[in-house]
XYZ file of C-alpha atoms in Angstrom:
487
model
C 27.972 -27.321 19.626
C 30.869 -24.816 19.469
C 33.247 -25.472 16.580
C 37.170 -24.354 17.198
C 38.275 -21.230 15.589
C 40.041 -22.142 12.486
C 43.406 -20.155 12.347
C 43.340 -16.599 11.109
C 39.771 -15.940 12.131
C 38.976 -13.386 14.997
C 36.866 -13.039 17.954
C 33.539 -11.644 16.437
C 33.249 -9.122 19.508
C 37.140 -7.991 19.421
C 37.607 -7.292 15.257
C 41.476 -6.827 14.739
C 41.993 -3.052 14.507
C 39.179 -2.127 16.504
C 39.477 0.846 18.640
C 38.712 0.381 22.227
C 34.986 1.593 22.908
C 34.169 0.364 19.412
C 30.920 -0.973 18.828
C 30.457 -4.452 18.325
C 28.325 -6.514 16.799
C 24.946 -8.070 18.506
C 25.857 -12.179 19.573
C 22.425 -13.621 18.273
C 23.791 -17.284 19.714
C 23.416 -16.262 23.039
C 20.607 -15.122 25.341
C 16.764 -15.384 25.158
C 15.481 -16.079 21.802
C 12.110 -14.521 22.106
C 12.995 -11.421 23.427
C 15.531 -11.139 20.877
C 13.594 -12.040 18.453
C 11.394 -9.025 19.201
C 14.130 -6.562 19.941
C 15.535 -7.704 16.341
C 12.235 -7.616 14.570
C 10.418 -4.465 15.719
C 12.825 -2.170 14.166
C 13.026 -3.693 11.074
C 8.893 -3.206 11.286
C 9.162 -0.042 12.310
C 11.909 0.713 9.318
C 8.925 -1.305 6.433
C 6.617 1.237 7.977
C 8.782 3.988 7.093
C 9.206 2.952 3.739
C 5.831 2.240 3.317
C 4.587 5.599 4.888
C 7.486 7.534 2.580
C 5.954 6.422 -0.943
C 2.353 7.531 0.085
C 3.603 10.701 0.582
C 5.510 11.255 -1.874
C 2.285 10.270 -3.927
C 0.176 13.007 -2.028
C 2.646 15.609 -2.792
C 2.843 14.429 -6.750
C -1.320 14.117 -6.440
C -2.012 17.658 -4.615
C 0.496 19.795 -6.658
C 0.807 18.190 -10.742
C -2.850 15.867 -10.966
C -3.925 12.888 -11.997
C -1.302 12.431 -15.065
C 2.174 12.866 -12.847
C 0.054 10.068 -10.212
C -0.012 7.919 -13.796
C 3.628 8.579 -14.584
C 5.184 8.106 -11.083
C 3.019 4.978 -10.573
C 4.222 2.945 -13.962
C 8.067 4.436 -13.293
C 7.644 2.823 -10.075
C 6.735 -0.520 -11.432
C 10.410 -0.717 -13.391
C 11.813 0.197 -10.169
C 10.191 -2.625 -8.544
C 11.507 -5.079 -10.636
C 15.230 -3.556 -10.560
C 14.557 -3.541 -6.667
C 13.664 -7.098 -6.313
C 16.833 -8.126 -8.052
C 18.828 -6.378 -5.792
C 16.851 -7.216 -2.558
C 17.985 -10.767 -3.643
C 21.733 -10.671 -3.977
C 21.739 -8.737 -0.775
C 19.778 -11.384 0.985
C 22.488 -13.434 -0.035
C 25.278 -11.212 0.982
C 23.242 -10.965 4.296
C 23.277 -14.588 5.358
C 26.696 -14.786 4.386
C 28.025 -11.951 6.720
C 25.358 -13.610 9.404
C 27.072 -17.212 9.247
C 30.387 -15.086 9.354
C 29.636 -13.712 12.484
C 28.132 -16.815 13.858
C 31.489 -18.662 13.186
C 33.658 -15.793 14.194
C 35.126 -15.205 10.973
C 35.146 -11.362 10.545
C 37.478 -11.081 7.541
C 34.697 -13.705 5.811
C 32.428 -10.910 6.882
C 34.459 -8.518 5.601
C 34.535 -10.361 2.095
C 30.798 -11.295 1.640
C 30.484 -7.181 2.292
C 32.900 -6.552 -0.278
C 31.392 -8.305 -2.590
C 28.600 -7.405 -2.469
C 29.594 -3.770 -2.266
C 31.490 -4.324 -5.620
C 29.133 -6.218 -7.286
C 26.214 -4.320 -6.625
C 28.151 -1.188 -7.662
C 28.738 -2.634 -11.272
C 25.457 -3.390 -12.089
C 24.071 -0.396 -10.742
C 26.147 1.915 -12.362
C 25.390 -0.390 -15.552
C 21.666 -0.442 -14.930
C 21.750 3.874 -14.401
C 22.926 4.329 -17.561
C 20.746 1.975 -19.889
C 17.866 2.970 -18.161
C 18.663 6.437 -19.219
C 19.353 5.675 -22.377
C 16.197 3.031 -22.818
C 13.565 4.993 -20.214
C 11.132 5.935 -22.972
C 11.515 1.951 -24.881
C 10.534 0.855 -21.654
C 7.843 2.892 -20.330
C 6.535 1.864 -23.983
C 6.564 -1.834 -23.462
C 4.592 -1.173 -20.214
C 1.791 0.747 -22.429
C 2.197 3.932 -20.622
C -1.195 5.899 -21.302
C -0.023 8.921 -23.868
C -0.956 11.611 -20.857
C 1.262 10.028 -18.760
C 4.454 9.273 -20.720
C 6.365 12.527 -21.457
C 6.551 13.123 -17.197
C 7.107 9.332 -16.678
C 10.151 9.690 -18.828
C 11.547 12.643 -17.055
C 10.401 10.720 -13.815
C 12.039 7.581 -14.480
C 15.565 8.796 -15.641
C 16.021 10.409 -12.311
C 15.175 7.649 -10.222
C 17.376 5.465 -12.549
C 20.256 8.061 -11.522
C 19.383 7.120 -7.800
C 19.779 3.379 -8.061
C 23.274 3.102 -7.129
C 22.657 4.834 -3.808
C 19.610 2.897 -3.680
C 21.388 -0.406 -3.842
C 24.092 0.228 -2.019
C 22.585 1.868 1.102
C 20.370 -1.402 0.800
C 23.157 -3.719 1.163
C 24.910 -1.469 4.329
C 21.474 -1.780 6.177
C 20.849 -5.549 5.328
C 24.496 -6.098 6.225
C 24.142 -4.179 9.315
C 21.035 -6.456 10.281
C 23.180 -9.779 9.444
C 25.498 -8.798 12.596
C 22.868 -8.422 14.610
C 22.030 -4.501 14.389
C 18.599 -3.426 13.680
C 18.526 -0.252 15.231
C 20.441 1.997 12.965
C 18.610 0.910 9.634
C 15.729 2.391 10.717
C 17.504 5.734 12.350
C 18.641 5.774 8.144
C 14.961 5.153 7.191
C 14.111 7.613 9.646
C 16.482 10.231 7.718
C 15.496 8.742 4.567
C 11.561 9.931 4.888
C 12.104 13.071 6.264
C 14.588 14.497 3.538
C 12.617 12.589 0.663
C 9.124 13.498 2.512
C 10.610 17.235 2.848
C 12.489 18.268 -0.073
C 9.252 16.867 -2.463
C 7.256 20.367 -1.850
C 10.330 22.219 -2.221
C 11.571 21.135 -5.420
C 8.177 20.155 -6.996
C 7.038 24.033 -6.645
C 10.715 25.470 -6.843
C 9.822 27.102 -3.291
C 12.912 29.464 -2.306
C 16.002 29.175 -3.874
C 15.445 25.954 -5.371
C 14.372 25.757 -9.197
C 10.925 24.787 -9.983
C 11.151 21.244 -11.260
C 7.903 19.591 -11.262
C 7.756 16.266 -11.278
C 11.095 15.966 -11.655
C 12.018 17.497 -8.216
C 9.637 14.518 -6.805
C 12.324 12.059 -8.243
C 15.150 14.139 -7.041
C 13.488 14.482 -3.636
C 14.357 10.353 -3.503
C 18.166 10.775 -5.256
C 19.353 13.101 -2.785
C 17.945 11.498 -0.084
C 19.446 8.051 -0.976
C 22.874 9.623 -1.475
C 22.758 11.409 1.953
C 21.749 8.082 3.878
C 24.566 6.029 1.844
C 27.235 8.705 2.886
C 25.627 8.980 6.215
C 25.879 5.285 6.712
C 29.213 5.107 5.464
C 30.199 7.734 7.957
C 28.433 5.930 11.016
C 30.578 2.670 9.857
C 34.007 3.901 10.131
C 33.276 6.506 12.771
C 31.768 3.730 15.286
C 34.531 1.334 13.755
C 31.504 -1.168 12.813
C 33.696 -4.716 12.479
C 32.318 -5.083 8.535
C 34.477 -2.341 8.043
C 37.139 -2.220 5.300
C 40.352 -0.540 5.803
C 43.952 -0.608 4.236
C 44.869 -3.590 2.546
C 40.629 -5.320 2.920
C 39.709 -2.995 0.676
C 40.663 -5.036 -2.090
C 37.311 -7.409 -1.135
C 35.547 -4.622 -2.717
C 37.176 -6.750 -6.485
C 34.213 -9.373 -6.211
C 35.790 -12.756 -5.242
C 34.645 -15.407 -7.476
C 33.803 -17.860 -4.993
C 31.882 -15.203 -2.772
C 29.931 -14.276 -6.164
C 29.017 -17.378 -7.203
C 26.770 -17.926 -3.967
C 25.547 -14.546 -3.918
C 24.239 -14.579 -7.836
C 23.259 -18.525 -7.561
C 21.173 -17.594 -4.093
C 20.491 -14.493 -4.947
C 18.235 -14.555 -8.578
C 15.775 -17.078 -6.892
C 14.899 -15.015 -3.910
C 14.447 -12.360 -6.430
C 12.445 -14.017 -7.944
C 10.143 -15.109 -5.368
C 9.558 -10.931 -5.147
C 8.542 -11.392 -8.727
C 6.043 -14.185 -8.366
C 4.371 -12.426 -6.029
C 4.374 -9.191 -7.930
C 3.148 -10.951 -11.143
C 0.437 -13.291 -9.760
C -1.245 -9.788 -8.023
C -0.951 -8.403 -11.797
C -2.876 -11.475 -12.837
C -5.586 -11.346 -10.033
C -6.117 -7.646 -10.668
C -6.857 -8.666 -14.635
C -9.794 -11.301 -13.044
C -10.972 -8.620 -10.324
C -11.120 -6.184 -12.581
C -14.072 -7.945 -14.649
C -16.048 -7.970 -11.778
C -17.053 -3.824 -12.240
C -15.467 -0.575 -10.664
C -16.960 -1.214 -6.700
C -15.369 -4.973 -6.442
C -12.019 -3.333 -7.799
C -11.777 -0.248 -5.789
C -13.017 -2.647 -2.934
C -10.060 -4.695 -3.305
C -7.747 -2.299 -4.292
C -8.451 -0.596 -0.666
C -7.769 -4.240 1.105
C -4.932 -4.837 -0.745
C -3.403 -1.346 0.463
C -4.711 -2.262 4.079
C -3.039 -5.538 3.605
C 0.083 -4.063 3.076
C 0.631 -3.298 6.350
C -0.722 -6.978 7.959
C 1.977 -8.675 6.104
C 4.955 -6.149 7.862
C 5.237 -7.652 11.082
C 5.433 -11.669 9.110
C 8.531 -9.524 7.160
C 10.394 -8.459 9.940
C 10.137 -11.208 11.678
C 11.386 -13.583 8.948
C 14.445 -10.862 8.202
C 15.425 -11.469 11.906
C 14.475 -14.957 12.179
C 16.994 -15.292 8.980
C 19.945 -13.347 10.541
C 19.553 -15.270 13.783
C 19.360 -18.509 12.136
C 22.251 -17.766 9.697
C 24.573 -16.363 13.028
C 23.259 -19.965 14.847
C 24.242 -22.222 12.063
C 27.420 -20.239 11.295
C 27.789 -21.297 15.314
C 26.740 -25.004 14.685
C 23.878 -24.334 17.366
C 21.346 -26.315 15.458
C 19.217 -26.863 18.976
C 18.819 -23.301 18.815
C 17.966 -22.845 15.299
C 15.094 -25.095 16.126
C 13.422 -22.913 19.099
C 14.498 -19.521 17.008
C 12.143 -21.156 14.145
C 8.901 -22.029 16.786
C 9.483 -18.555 18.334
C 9.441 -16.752 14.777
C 6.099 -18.769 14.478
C 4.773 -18.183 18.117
C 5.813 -14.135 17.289
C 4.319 -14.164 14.156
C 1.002 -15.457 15.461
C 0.930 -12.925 17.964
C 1.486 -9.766 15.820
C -0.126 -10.838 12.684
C -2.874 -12.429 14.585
C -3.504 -9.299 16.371
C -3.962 -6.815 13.429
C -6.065 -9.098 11.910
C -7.953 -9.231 15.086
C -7.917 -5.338 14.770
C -8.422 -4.865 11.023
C -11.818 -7.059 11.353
C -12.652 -5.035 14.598
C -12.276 -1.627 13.213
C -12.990 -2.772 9.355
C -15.427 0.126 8.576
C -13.163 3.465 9.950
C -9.922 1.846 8.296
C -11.876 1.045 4.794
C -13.836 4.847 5.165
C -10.720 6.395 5.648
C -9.967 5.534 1.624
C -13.908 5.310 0.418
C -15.658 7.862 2.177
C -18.600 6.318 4.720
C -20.867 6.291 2.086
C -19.554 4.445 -0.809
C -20.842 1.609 -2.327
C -17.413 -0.521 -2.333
C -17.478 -0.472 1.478
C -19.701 -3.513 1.836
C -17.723 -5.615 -0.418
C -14.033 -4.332 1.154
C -15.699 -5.874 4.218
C -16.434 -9.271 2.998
C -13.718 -9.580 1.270
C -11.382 -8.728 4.631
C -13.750 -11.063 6.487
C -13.154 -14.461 3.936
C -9.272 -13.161 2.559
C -7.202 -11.442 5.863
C -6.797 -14.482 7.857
C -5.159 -15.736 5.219
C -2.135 -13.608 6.091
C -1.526 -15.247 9.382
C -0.567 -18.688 7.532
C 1.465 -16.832 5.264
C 3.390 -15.681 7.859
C 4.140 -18.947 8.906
C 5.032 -19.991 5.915
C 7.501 -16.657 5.608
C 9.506 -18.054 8.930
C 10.165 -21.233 7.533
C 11.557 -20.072 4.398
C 13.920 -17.558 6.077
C 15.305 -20.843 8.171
C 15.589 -22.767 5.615
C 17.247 -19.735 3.581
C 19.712 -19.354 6.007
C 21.171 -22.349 5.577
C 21.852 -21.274 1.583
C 18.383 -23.635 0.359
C 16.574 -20.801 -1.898
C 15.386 -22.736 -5.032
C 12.781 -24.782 -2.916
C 10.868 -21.764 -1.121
C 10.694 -20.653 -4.579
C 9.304 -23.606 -5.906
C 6.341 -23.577 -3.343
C 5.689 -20.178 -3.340
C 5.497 -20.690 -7.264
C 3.129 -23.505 -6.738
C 0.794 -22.067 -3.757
C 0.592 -18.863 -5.516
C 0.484 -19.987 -9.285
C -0.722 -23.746 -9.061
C -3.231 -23.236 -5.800
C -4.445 -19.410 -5.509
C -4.782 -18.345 -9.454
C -5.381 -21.757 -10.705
C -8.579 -22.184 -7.963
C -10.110 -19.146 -9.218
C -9.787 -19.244 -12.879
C -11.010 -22.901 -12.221
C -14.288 -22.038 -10.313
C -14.858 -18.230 -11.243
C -18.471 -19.208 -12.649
C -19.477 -20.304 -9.064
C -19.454 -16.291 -8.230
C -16.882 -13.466 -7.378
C -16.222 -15.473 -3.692
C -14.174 -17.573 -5.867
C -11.685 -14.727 -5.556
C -11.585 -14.148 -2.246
C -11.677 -17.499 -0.954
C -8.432 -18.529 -3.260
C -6.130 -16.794 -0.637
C -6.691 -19.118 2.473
C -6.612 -22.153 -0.596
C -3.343 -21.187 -1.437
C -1.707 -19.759 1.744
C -3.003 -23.557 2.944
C -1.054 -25.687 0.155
C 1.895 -22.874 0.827
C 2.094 -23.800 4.255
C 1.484 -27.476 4.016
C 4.454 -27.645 1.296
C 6.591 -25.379 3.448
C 5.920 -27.403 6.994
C 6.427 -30.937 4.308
C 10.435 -29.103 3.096
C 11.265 -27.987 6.697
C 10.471 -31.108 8.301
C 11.883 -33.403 5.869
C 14.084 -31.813 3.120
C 17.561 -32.151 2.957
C 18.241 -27.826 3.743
C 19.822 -28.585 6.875
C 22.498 -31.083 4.815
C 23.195 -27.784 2.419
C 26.037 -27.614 3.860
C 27.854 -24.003 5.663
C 27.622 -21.397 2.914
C 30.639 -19.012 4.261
C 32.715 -22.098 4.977
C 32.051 -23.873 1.784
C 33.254 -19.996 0.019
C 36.309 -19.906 2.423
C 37.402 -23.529 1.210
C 37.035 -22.363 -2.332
C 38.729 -19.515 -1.709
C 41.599 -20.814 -0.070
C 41.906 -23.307 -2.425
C 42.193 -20.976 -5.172
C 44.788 -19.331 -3.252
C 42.522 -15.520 -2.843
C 41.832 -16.178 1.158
């Protein structure tokens, strides 16, 4: 169904004030699905990799040159991170599937605005965040219990990093916004840049080699701030140079004053997606605290397949962050029909590339769990049985993770949080605190229980919930807007 311009909105591929040659956005309504899908989603992999690849080594260098205590203090800095990172991987969801149902309706100055936004908003709490966690670093690493050995370099750690949140967040939003009109590419060339200053300048300012002071670990969180400045300013740069259309310029740069009607979706659909970050975070805190009772093999044995696991649930993530910003570009469009066959193909993709490093983990289980235990040790056996009953598991869940970016795009974000709350909290934990005394199994076996009831209740919402009668997030913001007189 194609839906008739309303006046004042441009052609998404010919943004007013775009130079000729200017790059354009990537049309996700048209062409093949599946191979889009793919060209959309390996990217994005390749940029969770990245990320992935850049924290273990800046935990080698921190490991190698300070010991076991700066491992301690980097490790529970890195939890507050988390936390402040899952709120603001959240409201730039949001953002995202506003400037993707933007594009799909061919509304760049609503594109424009949901950037703004965001842009504004994310820089006030940021900047607010940066500066109570400088002032509150040690209160906080104190709540968390940080062991005594640990603390003083945590809370030289941690106020650093806190100084490198508003880079952090706002180079976030520019990539995520970047992917919700269709580009995937330059995210990761960022990421790319991102690991090889961070990965780099660790050695250098950790041992104050050349000119640079000695700084301990202290340079380790400045190795991440200057990095995340560089890639912000470098992204800004690559915006306005290659005239990107979610570009702001002359009088659009007032969208950068958060409209209340753009904010109002972004923090409402925003906080639960956040917290769906945080259920998942908690409920591994809380099967860590019933592994751990089990002695020091069956912990290190699942600490090693949780790492491994890591990296079987990337592919399911990239393909649900381009299954979203398809979907929200197809519903923007009113192409429902092909919302439909992008959702089977993020399922058919997912089985495919989940399915086969599972195949591969299982095949190669032994070199993969050596490579952290050493042939010999004892946990090796149990790693192995645990992948054998647990890593299948991840396939459903991946399932599960391309219906709720659908369904997301479309603005429904309280429901997918309500059954991951339930699989995770009411299925997975609940089955093995229930039946614990029938052996340590138990554990294992409650991640196919509750990736099952995830699934189920995620197949049960997509097929008959009311998300597709949500209604048009960026039109439902424009209507406010113009009725409040701000469009």
């Amino acid at each position: 169904m194609t839906e008739k311009r309303d006046a004042g909105h441009q052609d998404a591929g010919q943004p007013t004030g775009a130079k000729r040659g200017a790059a354009a956005p990537r049309d996700l309504t048209q062409g093949p699905i599946t191979r889009t899908l793919l060209m959309f989603s390996l990217p994005t992999l390749g940029a969770n990799i990245l990320q992935s690849m850049n924290g273990s080594i800046n935990t080698v260098w921190i490991g190698r040159f300070l010991g076991e205590a700066a491992i301690a203090a980097s490790t529970n800095a890195n939890i507050i991170m988390f936390l402040m990172f899952s709120l603001g991987f959240g409201f730039g969801m949001a953002a995202t599937i506003l400037i993707g149902q933007s594009m799909g309706a061919r509304d760049i100055v609503g594109a424009r605005r949901a950037l703004g936004t965001g842009l504004g908003l994310f820089a006030i709490i940021s900047i607010l965040i940066a500066i109570l966690g400088w002032f509150s670093a040690g209160a906080l690493l104190h709540a968390l219990a940080t062991p005594p050995a640990a603390e003083k370099l945590a809370f030289i750690y941690l106020r650093v990093i806190f100084l490198g949140l508003p880079p952090m967040f706002l180079g976030l939003l520019l990539s995520m916004g970047l992917r919700g009109i269709g580009d995937a590419m330059t995210p990761l060339r960022f990421m790319l840049l991102n690991v090889i200053l961070d990965a780099g300048l660790n050695p250098v300012l950790i041992l104050g080699l050349g000119p640079a002071p000695r700084m301990g670990v202290a340079g380790a969180a400045t190795a991440t701030l200057i990095a995340n400045y560089v890639v912000l300013f470098g992204l800004i740069a690559y915006i306005y140079a290659k005239d990107i259309p979610i570009r702001l310029k002359g009088p659009e740069l007032r969208f950068l004053i958060p409209d209340p009607a753009l904010l109002k979706v972004i923090v409402v659909k925003g906080v639960p997606m956040g917290f769906q970050m945080l259920v998942m975070t908690t409920s591994g805190l809380v099967m860590i605290g019933l592994i751990n009772r089990e002695g020091v093999d069956v912990s290190a044995a699942y600490g090693v397949a949780q790492t491994l696991w890591t990296y079987v649930q990337m592919p399911a993530m990239a393909i649900g962050a381009a299954v979203s910003a398809m979907a929200a570009q197809n519903i923007g469009a009113g192409a429902w029909d092909r919302v439909e066959r992008i959702t089977r193909s993020g399922v058919g993709v997912n089985l495919l590339l989940t399915g086969g490093i599972v195949a591969l983990l299982l095949l190669f289980d032994r070199p993969a769990l050596a490579l952290f235990l050493g042939a010999d040790s004892p946990a090796i056996p149990i790693a192995r049985h645990i992948q054998f009953i647990a890593s299948w598991s991840f396939i459903l869940f991946g399932i599960t993770l391309v219906l709720f970016a659908t369904v997301r795009a479309n603005g429904a974000v309280l429901m997918p949080l309500v059954i991951l709350t339930l699989g995770i909290f009411g299925a997975r934990l609940s089955f093995a605190w229930t039946f614990l005394h029938y052996g340590q199994d138990i554990l294992w076996w409650s991640f196919p229980v509750g990736s099952c009831v995830t699934l189920a209740l995620a197949l049960l919402y997509y097929r008959f919930g009311n998300w597709r009668k949500q209604g048009m997030i960026a039109r439902t913001v424009q209507a406010e807007a113009t009725a409040d007189g701000v469009a």
